[in-house]
Amino acid sequence: MEYLSEVLKILDGALKANATMASSYAGLLAEKLDTAGEREQAALVRQRLIRAPKALASAQDAASPGSVGQLPVDGESRLHTVDYSMPAPADVFLALPTGIERRVADFLNAWRHYDDLARVGAAISPRMLIYGPPGTGKTQTARWIAAELGLPLLTVRCDTLISSLLGQTSKNLRRVFEYAQSRPAVLFLDEVDALASARGNERDVGELQRVVVSLLQNIDALEENTVLIAATNHDPLLDSAVWRRFAFQLPMPLPDAALREVLWRKHLGKFGTPGLDYAGLTTRSAGVTGALIEQVSLDAKRHAVLAHQAAVDEAETHRRLALAMALMQSKQLSSVDDEVRWLRQWDARRFSVRELARLYGVTTRKINNIIKEPKDDATQGEIE
Ligand SMILES: Nc1ncnc2c1ncn2[C@@H]1O[C@H](COP(=O)(O)OP(=O)(O)OP(=O)(O)O)[C@@H](O)[C@H]1O
Ligand SMILES: [Mg+2]
C-alpha cells in the first residue's frame, strides 16, 4: 500500500490520542497525494482536517510554524530545548563538492522512497552524521535538507540539553525525541558531541554514561523513517556506538578551489564586477572555510556601501582576506605597521607601496618607512 508510513503514523496518533501527531501526518499525507496528482483524495483528507473538533484544531495550531507553545522545555531552567524553524529552499544557499552532494542526494532519496525500498527489504534509515571543522556548512546542510524535504527543522542544541540536575538530561532527551515523533520533521542534534562525549569530563561519570545510553535508546526507539541528522566538529570524541546508529556519515571538508570560487561569487553577489579577479581570491583563500569567505565578503561589501561604491574594491577584499587569515593563524596584528608588513609578506606584488599607501590613506614615504623599520617578533624574518 502506498503512503503506508503516513497512514500508520495517523493510526499511531489516534491510538495514543495524540491529536497533533494524527493531524500533522494527515496534513503530510494530503501534500503527498497532491504531489502525486491525486487532488481529489488530497481534498478529502483536508476536508476531514478542517471539520476536526476544536481540540484537534488547537493541536494543529500548536504544530504550525511560529507556535512554540508546545516545544519541550528544560525542567530546571524552563528554557526551550528545541528550536522550531521552517527553512525555505530559496533562503538556504549550500554549495558542496560533487561527491558530498551525491551522498546528500542519496540521503534525500532514502527518505522519499522509504516505503518503496521497504517493500523489497532494501530500506535504509535516513540518519546522517555530519562531521568536520567549524564553519564548513554542517548546520547549513541540515537546514538545506529540511528545506528540500519541505519539513520543519527541529534543532536541538545539545549543550543546552545538559542540565545540572541529576537525571534531568535524560528526561530532556526523551521529551525532545517524543516531540519529534509527534509530527513530520527533521530532528537535528547540533553539536551532538556535547552529549555523546560527556563521559570524559569532571561531571558524575555514572550520570554521563546514562546520558549516552539514553541517547542511544532514544535513537533506537525512533521510527525507522524519521529523518535524524547530527552534527559535530569533535568527531574523535564520539562514542563508536553513536556512529553505528547513522547509516549516512558525511565528512564536511574545507572547500576545494572550485567550491571556493563558487562561494566567492555567491557571497560577493552583485558587488563583484565581471572583471574581478576571482581566480586570485580563490587561490589565496586555500585552507579557509566557507564561513570565512562569507565573512570577508560581507566585510568587503560593507566597506563598499560605506564608501558609496557599487562594487567591492579588489585590493581591499584581498586585504580583508589576508587579515582574516592572519587571525586564523593566531598572528596578532595590533597596529597598522604590523598589518602593512603582513600584507607585504602575504603578496608583495599586489600590495605594492603605492597600493598600500592608497588603502591606508598615507603617503608612500610612510609605507616605505614602515617596511624598512626593524621587524617585530611576529613577522621577524618573514618579510622581503
Ligand atoms: N559549503 C557551504 N555552502 C554554503 N555556505 C557555507 C558553506 N560552508 C559555510 N558556509 C557559510 O558559513 C556559515 C557557517 O556555516 P555553518 O553554520 O553551517 O557551519 P558549521 O559547519 O555548522 O560550523 P560549526 O561547527 O561552527 O557549527 C553559514 O553562514 C554558511 O552560509
Ligand atoms: Mg553548526
mmCIF file with all atom_site columns, C-alpha atoms in Angstrom, residues 116-324:
data_model
loop_
_atom_site.group_PDB
_atom_site.id
_atom_site.type_symbol
_atom_site.label_atom_id
_atom_site.label_alt_id
_atom_site.label_comp_id
_atom_site.label_asym_id
_atom_site.label_entity_id
_atom_site.label_seq_id
_atom_site.pdbx_PDB_ins_code
_atom_site.Cartn_x
_atom_site.Cartn_y
_atom_site.Cartn_z
_atom_site.occupancy
_atom_site.B_iso_or_equiv
_atom_site.pdbx_formal_charge
_atom_site.auth_seq_id
_atom_site.auth_comp_id
_atom_site.auth_asym_id
_atom_site.auth_atom_id
_atom_site.pdbx_PDB_model_num
ATOM 1   C CA . ASP A 1 116 ? 9.203  1.556  -1.965  1.00 0.00 ? 116 ASP A CA 1
ATOM 2   C CA . LEU A 1 117 ? 12.543 0.403  -0.633  1.00 0.00 ? 117 LEU A CA 1
ATOM 3   C CA . ALA A 1 118 ? 10.973 -1.156 2.464   1.00 0.00 ? 118 ALA A CA 1
ATOM 4   C CA . ARG A 1 119 ? 8.697  -3.248 0.259   1.00 0.00 ? 119 ARG A CA 1
ATOM 5   C CA . VAL A 1 120 ? 11.718 -5.010 -1.210  1.00 0.00 ? 120 VAL A CA 1
ATOM 6   C CA . GLY A 1 121 ? 13.572 -5.123 2.101   1.00 0.00 ? 121 GLY A CA 1
ATOM 7   C CA . ALA A 1 122 ? 16.115 -2.526 0.990   1.00 0.00 ? 122 ALA A CA 1
ATOM 8   C CA . ALA A 1 123 ? 15.079 0.424  3.150   1.00 0.00 ? 123 ALA A CA 1
ATOM 9   C CA . ILE A 1 124 ? 17.799 2.460  4.800   1.00 0.00 ? 124 ILE A CA 1
ATOM 10  C CA . SER A 1 125 ? 17.070 4.783  7.722   1.00 0.00 ? 125 SER A CA 1
ATOM 11  C CA . PRO A 1 126 ? 17.505 8.451  6.862   1.00 0.00 ? 126 PRO A CA 1
ATOM 12  C CA . ARG A 1 127 ? 20.012 9.165  9.635   1.00 0.00 ? 127 ARG A CA 1
ATOM 13  C CA . MET A 1 128 ? 23.066 11.212 8.937   1.00 0.00 ? 128 MET A CA 1
ATOM 14  C CA . LEU A 1 129 ? 26.049 12.249 10.981  1.00 0.00 ? 129 LEU A CA 1
ATOM 15  C CA . ILE A 1 130 ? 27.843 15.302 9.597   1.00 0.00 ? 130 ILE A CA 1
ATOM 16  C CA . TYR A 1 131 ? 31.350 15.937 10.861  1.00 0.00 ? 131 TYR A CA 1
ATOM 17  C CA . GLY A 1 132 ? 34.115 18.396 10.022  1.00 0.00 ? 132 GLY A CA 1
ATOM 18  C CA . PRO A 1 133 ? 35.814 21.623 11.108  1.00 0.00 ? 133 PRO A CA 1
ATOM 19  C CA . PRO A 1 134 ? 33.761 24.621 12.330  1.00 0.00 ? 134 PRO A CA 1
ATOM 20  C CA . GLY A 1 135 ? 32.321 26.845 9.612   1.00 0.00 ? 135 GLY A CA 1
ATOM 21  C CA . THR A 1 136 ? 32.273 24.259 6.824   1.00 0.00 ? 136 THR A CA 1
ATOM 22  C CA . GLY A 1 137 ? 28.481 24.223 6.428   1.00 0.00 ? 137 GLY A CA 1
ATOM 23  C CA . LYS A 1 138 ? 27.244 21.406 8.683   1.00 0.00 ? 138 LYS A CA 1
ATOM 24  C CA . THR A 1 139 ? 24.336 23.352 10.159  1.00 0.00 ? 139 THR A CA 1
ATOM 25  C CA . GLN A 1 140 ? 23.643 24.830 6.737   1.00 0.00 ? 140 GLN A CA 1
ATOM 26  C CA . THR A 1 141 ? 23.383 21.301 5.288   1.00 0.00 ? 141 THR A CA 1
ATOM 27  C CA . ALA A 1 142 ? 20.772 20.341 7.886   1.00 0.00 ? 142 ALA A CA 1
ATOM 28  C CA . ARG A 1 143 ? 18.750 23.448 7.030   1.00 0.00 ? 143 ARG A CA 1
ATOM 29  C CA . TRP A 1 144 ? 19.084 22.703 3.335   1.00 0.00 ? 144 TRP A CA 1
ATOM 30  C CA . ILE A 1 145 ? 17.868 19.115 3.759   1.00 0.00 ? 145 ILE A CA 1
ATOM 31  C CA . ALA A 1 146 ? 14.817 20.249 5.740   1.00 0.00 ? 146 ALA A CA 1
ATOM 32  C CA . ALA A 1 147 ? 14.045 22.825 3.052   1.00 0.00 ? 147 ALA A CA 1
ATOM 33  C CA . GLU A 1 148 ? 14.402 20.233 0.274   1.00 0.00 ? 148 GLU A CA 1
ATOM 34  C CA . LEU A 1 149 ? 12.107 17.788 2.063   1.00 0.00 ? 149 LEU A CA 1
ATOM 35  C CA . GLY A 1 150 ? 9.622  20.541 2.931   1.00 0.00 ? 150 GLY A CA 1
ATOM 36  C CA . LEU A 1 151 ? 9.755  19.534 6.588   1.00 0.00 ? 151 LEU A CA 1
ATOM 37  C CA . PRO A 1 152 ? 10.205 21.686 9.672   1.00 0.00 ? 152 PRO A CA 1
ATOM 38  C CA . LEU A 1 153 ? 13.643 21.603 11.240  1.00 0.00 ? 153 LEU A CA 1
ATOM 39  C CA . LEU A 1 154 ? 13.742 20.834 14.952  1.00 0.00 ? 154 LEU A CA 1
ATOM 40  C CA . THR A 1 155 ? 17.174 21.933 16.086  1.00 0.00 ? 155 THR A CA 1
ATOM 41  C CA . VAL A 1 156 ? 18.431 20.660 19.416  1.00 0.00 ? 156 VAL A CA 1
ATOM 42  C CA . ARG A 1 157 ? 21.453 22.499 20.766  1.00 0.00 ? 157 ARG A CA 1
ATOM 43  C CA . CYS A 1 158 ? 22.825 19.546 22.658  1.00 0.00 ? 158 CYS A CA 1
ATOM 44  C CA . ASP A 1 159 ? 24.872 21.619 25.080  1.00 0.00 ? 159 ASP A CA 1
ATOM 45  C CA . THR A 1 160 ? 21.735 23.367 26.328  1.00 0.00 ? 160 THR A CA 1
ATOM 46  C CA . LEU A 1 161 ? 20.085 19.991 26.827  1.00 0.00 ? 161 LEU A CA 1
ATOM 47  C CA . ILE A 1 162 ? 22.601 19.109 29.502  1.00 0.00 ? 162 ILE A CA 1
ATOM 48  C CA . SER A 1 163 ? 21.074 20.013 32.794  1.00 0.00 ? 163 SER A CA 1
ATOM 49  C CA . SER A 1 164 ? 22.849 20.494 36.078  1.00 0.00 ? 164 SER A CA 1
ATOM 50  C CA . LEU A 1 165 ? 20.145 18.413 37.720  1.00 0.00 ? 165 LEU A CA 1
ATOM 51  C CA . LEU A 1 166 ? 20.861 14.756 38.068  1.00 0.00 ? 166 LEU A CA 1
ATOM 52  C CA . GLY A 1 167 ? 18.690 12.733 35.737  1.00 0.00 ? 167 GLY A CA 1
ATOM 53  C CA . GLN A 1 168 ? 17.210 15.789 34.062  1.00 0.00 ? 168 GLN A CA 1
ATOM 54  C CA . THR A 1 169 ? 19.357 15.498 30.917  1.00 0.00 ? 169 THR A CA 1
ATOM 55  C CA . SER A 1 170 ? 17.918 12.097 30.059  1.00 0.00 ? 170 SER A CA 1
ATOM 56  C CA . LYS A 1 171 ? 14.426 13.437 30.658  1.00 0.00 ? 171 LYS A CA 1
ATOM 57  C CA . ASN A 1 172 ? 15.142 16.380 28.363  1.00 0.00 ? 172 ASN A CA 1
ATOM 58  C CA . LEU A 1 173 ? 16.350 13.997 25.683  1.00 0.00 ? 173 LEU A CA 1
ATOM 59  C CA . ARG A 1 174 ? 13.240 11.848 25.968  1.00 0.00 ? 174 ARG A CA 1
ATOM 60  C CA . ARG A 1 175 ? 10.946 14.874 25.681  1.00 0.00 ? 175 ARG A CA 1
ATOM 61  C CA . VAL A 1 176 ? 12.791 16.084 22.594  1.00 0.00 ? 176 VAL A CA 1
ATOM 62  C CA . PHE A 1 177 ? 12.504 12.710 20.857  1.00 0.00 ? 177 PHE A CA 1
ATOM 63  C CA . GLU A 1 178 ? 8.832  12.387 21.833  1.00 0.00 ? 178 GLU A CA 1
ATOM 64  C CA . TYR A 1 179 ? 8.157  15.840 20.435  1.00 0.00 ? 179 TYR A CA 1
ATOM 65  C CA . ALA A 1 180 ? 9.940  14.979 17.181  1.00 0.00 ? 180 ALA A CA 1
ATOM 66  C CA . GLN A 1 181 ? 7.932  11.757 16.840  1.00 0.00 ? 181 GLN A CA 1
ATOM 67  C CA . SER A 1 182 ? 4.645  13.592 17.044  1.00 0.00 ? 182 SER A CA 1
ATOM 68  C CA . ARG A 1 183 ? 4.953  15.414 13.726  1.00 0.00 ? 183 ARG A CA 1
ATOM 69  C CA . PRO A 1 184 ? 6.736  15.044 10.381  1.00 0.00 ? 184 PRO A CA 1
ATOM 70  C CA . ALA A 1 185 ? 10.032 16.830 10.904  1.00 0.00 ? 185 ALA A CA 1
ATOM 71  C CA . VAL A 1 186 ? 13.791 16.705 10.607  1.00 0.00 ? 186 VAL A CA 1
ATOM 72  C CA . LEU A 1 187 ? 15.280 16.193 14.043  1.00 0.00 ? 187 LEU A CA 1
ATOM 73  C CA . PHE A 1 188 ? 18.681 17.857 14.138  1.00 0.00 ? 188 PHE A CA 1
ATOM 74  C CA . LEU A 1 189 ? 21.058 17.202 17.021  1.00 0.00 ? 189 LEU A CA 1
ATOM 75  C CA . ASP A 1 190 ? 23.572 20.021 16.664  1.00 0.00 ? 190 ASP A CA 1
ATOM 76  C CA . GLU A 1 191 ? 26.920 19.653 18.453  1.00 0.00 ? 191 GLU A CA 1
ATOM 77  C CA . VAL A 1 192 ? 25.992 16.138 19.455  1.00 0.00 ? 192 VAL A CA 1
ATOM 78  C CA . ASP A 1 193 ? 29.463 15.589 20.939  1.00 0.00 ? 193 ASP A CA 1
ATOM 79  C CA . ALA A 1 194 ? 28.266 17.589 23.940  1.00 0.00 ? 194 ALA A CA 1
ATOM 80  C CA . LEU A 1 195 ? 26.090 14.585 24.810  1.00 0.00 ? 195 LEU A CA 1
ATOM 81  C CA . ALA A 1 196 ? 27.955 11.725 23.284  1.00 0.00 ? 196 ALA A CA 1
ATOM 82  C CA . SER A 1 197 ? 31.398 12.582 24.600  1.00 0.00 ? 197 SER A CA 1
ATOM 83  C CA . ALA A 1 198 ? 30.199 13.596 28.010  1.00 0.00 ? 198 ALA A CA 1
ATOM 84  C CA . ARG A 1 199 ? 31.919 10.627 29.603  1.00 0.00 ? 199 ARG A CA 1
ATOM 85  C CA . GLY A 1 200 ? 35.257 12.405 29.661  1.00 0.00 ? 200 GLY A CA 1
ATOM 86  C CA . ASN A 1 201 ? 34.711 15.451 31.819  1.00 0.00 ? 201 ASN A CA 1
ATOM 87  C CA . GLU A 1 202 ? 34.540 16.090 35.513  1.00 0.00 ? 202 GLU A CA 1
ATOM 88  C CA . ARG A 1 203 ? 30.827 15.528 35.972  1.00 0.00 ? 203 ARG A CA 1
ATOM 89  C CA . ASP A 1 204 ? 29.408 12.490 37.670  1.00 0.00 ? 204 ASP A CA 1
ATOM 90  C CA . VAL A 1 205 ? 30.637 9.717  35.391  1.00 0.00 ? 205 VAL A CA 1
ATOM 91  C CA . GLY A 1 206 ? 27.670 7.462  36.126  1.00 0.00 ? 206 GLY A CA 1
ATOM 92  C CA . GLU A 1 207 ? 25.187 10.159 35.139  1.00 0.00 ? 207 GLU A CA 1
ATOM 93  C CA . LEU A 1 208 ? 27.056 10.908 31.928  1.00 0.00 ? 208 LEU A CA 1
ATOM 94  C CA . GLN A 1 209 ? 27.184 7.310  30.869  1.00 0.00 ? 209 GLN A CA 1
ATOM 95  C CA . ARG A 1 210 ? 23.451 7.233  31.412  1.00 0.00 ? 210 ARG A CA 1
ATOM 96  C CA . VAL A 1 211 ? 23.114 10.200 29.054  1.00 0.00 ? 211 VAL A CA 1
ATOM 97  C CA . VAL A 1 212 ? 24.969 8.364  26.290  1.00 0.00 ? 212 VAL A CA 1
ATOM 98  C CA . VAL A 1 213 ? 22.923 5.233  26.896  1.00 0.00 ? 213 VAL A CA 1
ATOM 99  C CA . SER A 1 214 ? 19.743 7.272  26.897  1.00 0.00 ? 214 SER A CA 1
ATOM 100 C CA . LEU A 1 215 ? 20.751 8.946  23.608  1.00 0.00 ? 215 LEU A CA 1
ATOM 101 C CA . LEU A 1 216 ? 21.295 5.518  22.049  1.00 0.00 ? 216 LEU A CA 1
ATOM 102 C CA . GLN A 1 217 ? 17.979 4.215  23.371  1.00 0.00 ? 217 GLN A CA 1
ATOM 103 C CA . ASN A 1 218 ? 16.091 7.215  22.071  1.00 0.00 ? 218 ASN A CA 1
ATOM 104 C CA . ILE A 1 219 ? 17.647 6.829  18.643  1.00 0.00 ? 219 ILE A CA 1
ATOM 105 C CA . ASP A 1 220 ? 16.797 3.124  18.620  1.00 0.00 ? 220 ASP A CA 1
ATOM 106 C CA . ALA A 1 221 ? 13.209 3.793  19.601  1.00 0.00 ? 221 ALA A CA 1
ATOM 107 C CA . LEU A 1 222 ? 12.804 6.326  16.817  1.00 0.00 ? 222 LEU A CA 1
ATOM 108 C CA . GLU A 1 223 ? 10.570 5.298  13.927  1.00 0.00 ? 223 GLU A CA 1
ATOM 109 C CA . GLU A 1 224 ? 12.855 3.964  11.179  1.00 0.00 ? 224 GLU A CA 1
ATOM 110 C CA . ASN A 1 225 ? 11.812 6.584  8.644   1.00 0.00 ? 225 ASN A CA 1
ATOM 111 C CA . THR A 1 226 ? 12.169 9.646  10.883  1.00 0.00 ? 226 THR A CA 1
ATOM 112 C CA . VAL A 1 227 ? 14.801 11.989 9.491   1.00 0.00 ? 227 VAL A CA 1
ATOM 113 C CA . LEU A 1 228 ? 17.590 12.356 12.016  1.00 0.00 ? 228 LEU A CA 1
ATOM 114 C CA . ILE A 1 229 ? 20.692 14.483 11.478  1.00 0.00 ? 229 ILE A CA 1
ATOM 115 C CA . ALA A 1 230 ? 23.505 15.015 13.938  1.00 0.00 ? 230 ALA A CA 1
ATOM 116 C CA . ALA A 1 231 ? 26.494 17.327 13.571  1.00 0.00 ? 231 ALA A CA 1
ATOM 117 C CA . THR A 1 232 ? 29.814 17.558 15.354  1.00 0.00 ? 232 THR A CA 1
ATOM 118 C CA . ASN A 1 233 ? 33.185 19.188 14.937  1.00 0.00 ? 233 ASN A CA 1
ATOM 119 C CA . HIS A 1 234 ? 34.767 16.902 17.520  1.00 0.00 ? 234 HIS A CA 1
ATOM 120 C CA . ASP A 1 235 ? 34.248 13.582 15.804  1.00 0.00 ? 235 ASP A CA 1
ATOM 121 C CA . PRO A 1 236 ? 37.082 11.745 17.608  1.00 0.00 ? 236 PRO A CA 1
ATOM 122 C CA . LEU A 1 237 ? 35.176 12.310 20.858  1.00 0.00 ? 237 LEU A CA 1
ATOM 123 C CA . LEU A 1 238 ? 32.091 10.492 19.648  1.00 0.00 ? 238 LEU A CA 1
ATOM 124 C CA . ASP A 1 239 ? 31.327 7.077  21.022  1.00 0.00 ? 239 ASP A CA 1
ATOM 125 C CA . SER A 1 240 ? 31.539 4.350  18.375  1.00 0.00 ? 240 SER A CA 1
ATOM 126 C CA . ALA A 1 241 ? 28.088 3.172  19.432  1.00 0.00 ? 241 ALA A CA 1
ATOM 127 C CA . VAL A 1 242 ? 26.747 6.565  18.344  1.00 0.00 ? 242 VAL A CA 1
ATOM 128 C CA . TRP A 1 243 ? 28.497 6.366  14.961  1.00 0.00 ? 243 TRP A CA 1
ATOM 129 C CA . ARG A 1 244 ? 26.923 2.984  14.275  1.00 0.00 ? 244 ARG A CA 1
ATOM 130 C CA . ARG A 1 245 ? 23.423 4.449  14.583  1.00 0.00 ? 245 ARG A CA 1
ATOM 131 C CA . PHE A 1 246 ? 23.935 6.618  11.493  1.00 0.00 ? 246 PHE A CA 1
ATOM 132 C CA . ALA A 1 247 ? 23.708 4.868  8.144   1.00 0.00 ? 247 ALA A CA 1
ATOM 133 C CA . PHE A 1 248 ? 24.951 8.008  6.382   1.00 0.00 ? 248 PHE A CA 1
ATOM 134 C CA . GLN A 1 249 ? 28.178 9.626  7.505   1.00 0.00 ? 249 GLN A CA 1
ATOM 135 C CA . LEU A 1 250 ? 29.119 12.848 5.827   1.00 0.00 ? 250 LEU A CA 1
ATOM 136 C CA . PRO A 1 251 ? 32.596 14.314 6.192   1.00 0.00 ? 251 PRO A CA 1
ATOM 137 C CA . MET A 1 252 ? 32.475 18.067 5.635   1.00 0.00 ? 252 MET A CA 1
ATOM 138 C CA . PRO A 1 253 ? 35.800 19.081 4.104   1.00 0.00 ? 253 PRO A CA 1
ATOM 139 C CA . LEU A 1 254 ? 37.314 22.519 3.729   1.00 0.00 ? 254 LEU A CA 1
ATOM 140 C CA . PRO A 1 255 ? 36.168 23.842 0.344   1.00 0.00 ? 255 PRO A CA 1
ATOM 141 C CA . ASP A 1 256 ? 38.405 22.978 -2.630  1.00 0.00 ? 256 ASP A CA 1
ATOM 142 C CA . ALA A 1 257 ? 39.332 25.572 -5.271  1.00 0.00 ? 257 ALA A CA 1
ATOM 143 C CA . ALA A 1 258 ? 36.226 25.044 -7.425  1.00 0.00 ? 258 ALA A CA 1
ATOM 144 C CA . LEU A 1 259 ? 33.965 25.388 -4.412  1.00 0.00 ? 259 LEU A CA 1
ATOM 145 C CA . ARG A 1 260 ? 35.799 28.433 -3.063  1.00 0.00 ? 260 ARG A CA 1
ATOM 146 C CA . GLU A 1 261 ? 35.226 30.219 -6.351  1.00 0.00 ? 261 GLU A CA 1
ATOM 147 C CA . VAL A 1 262 ? 31.508 29.390 -6.188  1.00 0.00 ? 262 VAL A CA 1
ATOM 148 C CA . LEU A 1 263 ? 31.400 30.728 -2.626  1.00 0.00 ? 263 LEU A CA 1
ATOM 149 C CA . TRP A 1 264 ? 33.232 33.960 -3.517  1.00 0.00 ? 264 TRP A CA 1
ATOM 150 C CA . ARG A 1 265 ? 30.906 34.582 -6.456  1.00 0.00 ? 265 ARG A CA 1
ATOM 151 C CA . LYS A 1 266 ? 27.806 33.850 -4.410  1.00 0.00 ? 266 LYS A CA 1
ATOM 152 C CA . HIS A 1 267 ? 28.750 35.868 -1.354  1.00 0.00 ? 267 HIS A CA 1
ATOM 153 C CA . LEU A 1 268 ? 30.080 38.915 -3.219  1.00 0.00 ? 268 LEU A CA 1
ATOM 154 C CA . GLY A 1 269 ? 26.980 38.751 -5.390  1.00 0.00 ? 269 GLY A CA 1
ATOM 155 C CA . LYS A 1 270 ? 26.320 41.890 -7.374  1.00 0.00 ? 270 LYS A CA 1
ATOM 156 C CA . PHE A 1 271 ? 29.169 43.633 -5.602  1.00 0.00 ? 271 PHE A CA 1
ATOM 157 C CA . GLY A 1 272 ? 31.618 41.540 -7.611  1.00 0.00 ? 272 GLY A CA 1
ATOM 158 C CA . THR A 1 273 ? 32.204 43.002 -11.077 1.00 0.00 ? 273 THR A CA 1
ATOM 159 C CA . PRO A 1 274 ? 32.718 40.645 -14.037 1.00 0.00 ? 274 PRO A CA 1
ATOM 160 C CA . GLY A 1 275 ? 36.346 41.757 -14.177 1.00 0.00 ? 275 GLY A CA 1
ATOM 161 C CA . LEU A 1 276 ? 37.026 40.937 -10.536 1.00 0.00 ? 276 LEU A CA 1
ATOM 162 C CA . ASP A 1 277 ? 39.966 38.605 -10.052 1.00 0.00 ? 277 ASP A CA 1
ATOM 163 C CA . TYR A 1 278 ? 38.027 35.657 -8.612  1.00 0.00 ? 278 TYR A CA 1
ATOM 164 C CA . ALA A 1 279 ? 40.867 33.312 -9.532  1.00 0.00 ? 279 ALA A CA 1
ATOM 165 C CA . GLY A 1 280 ? 43.226 35.299 -7.300  1.00 0.00 ? 280 GLY A CA 1
ATOM 166 C CA . LEU A 1 281 ? 40.789 35.248 -4.391  1.00 0.00 ? 281 LEU A CA 1
ATOM 167 C CA . THR A 1 282 ? 40.256 31.523 -4.904  1.00 0.00 ? 282 THR A CA 1
ATOM 168 C CA . THR A 1 283 ? 43.971 30.720 -4.896  1.00 0.00 ? 283 THR A CA 1
ATOM 169 C CA . ARG A 1 284 ? 44.718 32.976 -1.981  1.00 0.00 ? 284 ARG A CA 1
ATOM 170 C CA . SER A 1 285 ? 41.953 31.542 0.182   1.00 0.00 ? 285 SER A CA 1
ATOM 171 C CA . ALA A 1 286 ? 43.255 27.969 0.134   1.00 0.00 ? 286 ALA A CA 1
ATOM 172 C CA . GLY A 1 287 ? 42.645 26.340 3.514   1.00 0.00 ? 287 GLY A CA 1
ATOM 173 C CA . VAL A 1 288 ? 39.856 28.620 4.711   1.00 0.00 ? 288 VAL A CA 1
ATOM 174 C CA . THR A 1 289 ? 36.249 27.671 5.479   1.00 0.00 ? 289 THR A CA 1
ATOM 175 C CA . GLY A 1 290 ? 33.095 28.745 3.701   1.00 0.00 ? 290 GLY A CA 1
ATOM 176 C CA . ALA A 1 291 ? 32.216 30.744 6.799   1.00 0.00 ? 291 ALA A CA 1
ATOM 177 C CA . LEU A 1 292 ? 35.397 32.814 6.464   1.00 0.00 ? 292 LEU A CA 1
ATOM 178 C CA . ILE A 1 293 ? 34.750 33.532 2.785   1.00 0.00 ? 293 ILE A CA 1
ATOM 179 C CA . GLU A 1 294 ? 31.249 34.665 3.711   1.00 0.00 ? 294 GLU A CA 1
ATOM 180 C CA . GLN A 1 295 ? 32.582 36.891 6.472   1.00 0.00 ? 295 GLN A CA 1
ATOM 181 C CA . VAL A 1 296 ? 35.288 38.515 4.301   1.00 0.00 ? 296 VAL A CA 1
ATOM 182 C CA . SER A 1 297 ? 32.747 39.078 1.512   1.00 0.00 ? 297 SER A CA 1
ATOM 183 C CA . LEU A 1 298 ? 30.387 40.759 3.950   1.00 0.00 ? 298 LEU A CA 1
ATOM 184 C CA . ASP A 1 299 ? 33.204 42.970 5.262   1.00 0.00 ? 299 ASP A CA 1
ATOM 185 C CA . ALA A 1 300 ? 34.175 43.981 1.738   1.00 0.00 ? 300 ALA A CA 1
ATOM 186 C CA . LYS A 1 301 ? 30.564 44.707 0.788   1.00 0.00 ? 301 LYS A CA 1
ATOM 187 C CA . ARG A 1 302 ? 30.059 46.789 3.913   1.00 0.00 ? 302 ARG A CA 1
ATOM 188 C CA . HIS A 1 303 ? 33.183 48.772 3.047   1.00 0.00 ? 303 HIS A CA 1
ATOM 189 C CA . ALA A 1 304 ? 31.892 49.353 -0.497  1.00 0.00 ? 304 ALA A CA 1
ATOM 190 C CA . VAL A 1 305 ? 28.499 50.571 0.725   1.00 0.00 ? 305 VAL A CA 1
ATOM 191 C CA . LEU A 1 306 ? 30.037 52.980 3.218   1.00 0.00 ? 306 LEU A CA 1
ATOM 192 C CA . ALA A 1 307 ? 32.394 54.291 0.521   1.00 0.00 ? 307 ALA A CA 1
ATOM 193 C CA . HIS A 1 308 ? 29.403 54.764 -1.833  1.00 0.00 ? 308 HIS A CA 1
ATOM 194 C CA . GLN A 1 309 ? 30.788 52.262 -4.322  1.00 0.00 ? 309 GLN A CA 1
ATOM 195 C CA . ALA A 1 310 ? 28.662 49.846 -6.333  1.00 0.00 ? 310 ALA A CA 1
ATOM 196 C CA . ALA A 1 311 ? 31.307 47.133 -6.344  1.00 0.00 ? 311 ALA A CA 1
ATOM 197 C CA . VAL A 1 312 ? 33.910 45.877 -3.921  1.00 0.00 ? 312 VAL A CA 1
ATOM 198 C CA . ASP A 1 313 ? 37.479 47.139 -4.196  1.00 0.00 ? 313 ASP A CA 1
ATOM 199 C CA . GLU A 1 314 ? 39.647 44.209 -5.266  1.00 0.00 ? 314 GLU A CA 1
ATOM 200 C CA . ALA A 1 315 ? 42.697 45.147 -3.209  1.00 0.00 ? 315 ALA A CA 1
ATOM 201 C CA . GLU A 1 316 ? 40.531 45.924 -0.193  1.00 0.00 ? 316 GLU A CA 1
ATOM 202 C CA . THR A 1 317 ? 38.899 42.479 -0.461  1.00 0.00 ? 317 THR A CA 1
ATOM 203 C CA . HIS A 1 318 ? 42.329 40.846 -0.597  1.00 0.00 ? 318 HIS A CA 1
ATOM 204 C CA . ARG A 1 319 ? 43.432 42.952 2.353   1.00 0.00 ? 319 ARG A CA 1
ATOM 205 C CA . ARG A 1 320 ? 40.494 41.753 4.433   1.00 0.00 ? 320 ARG A CA 1
ATOM 206 C CA . LEU A 1 321 ? 41.114 38.163 3.422   1.00 0.00 ? 321 LEU A CA 1
ATOM 207 C CA . ALA A 1 322 ? 44.786 38.486 4.389   1.00 0.00 ? 322 ALA A CA 1
ATOM 208 C CA . LEU A 1 323 ? 43.902 39.962 7.779   1.00 0.00 ? 323 LEU A CA 1
ATOM 209 C CA . ALA A 1 324 ? 41.292 37.264 8.437   1.00 0.00 ? 324 ALA A CA 1
#
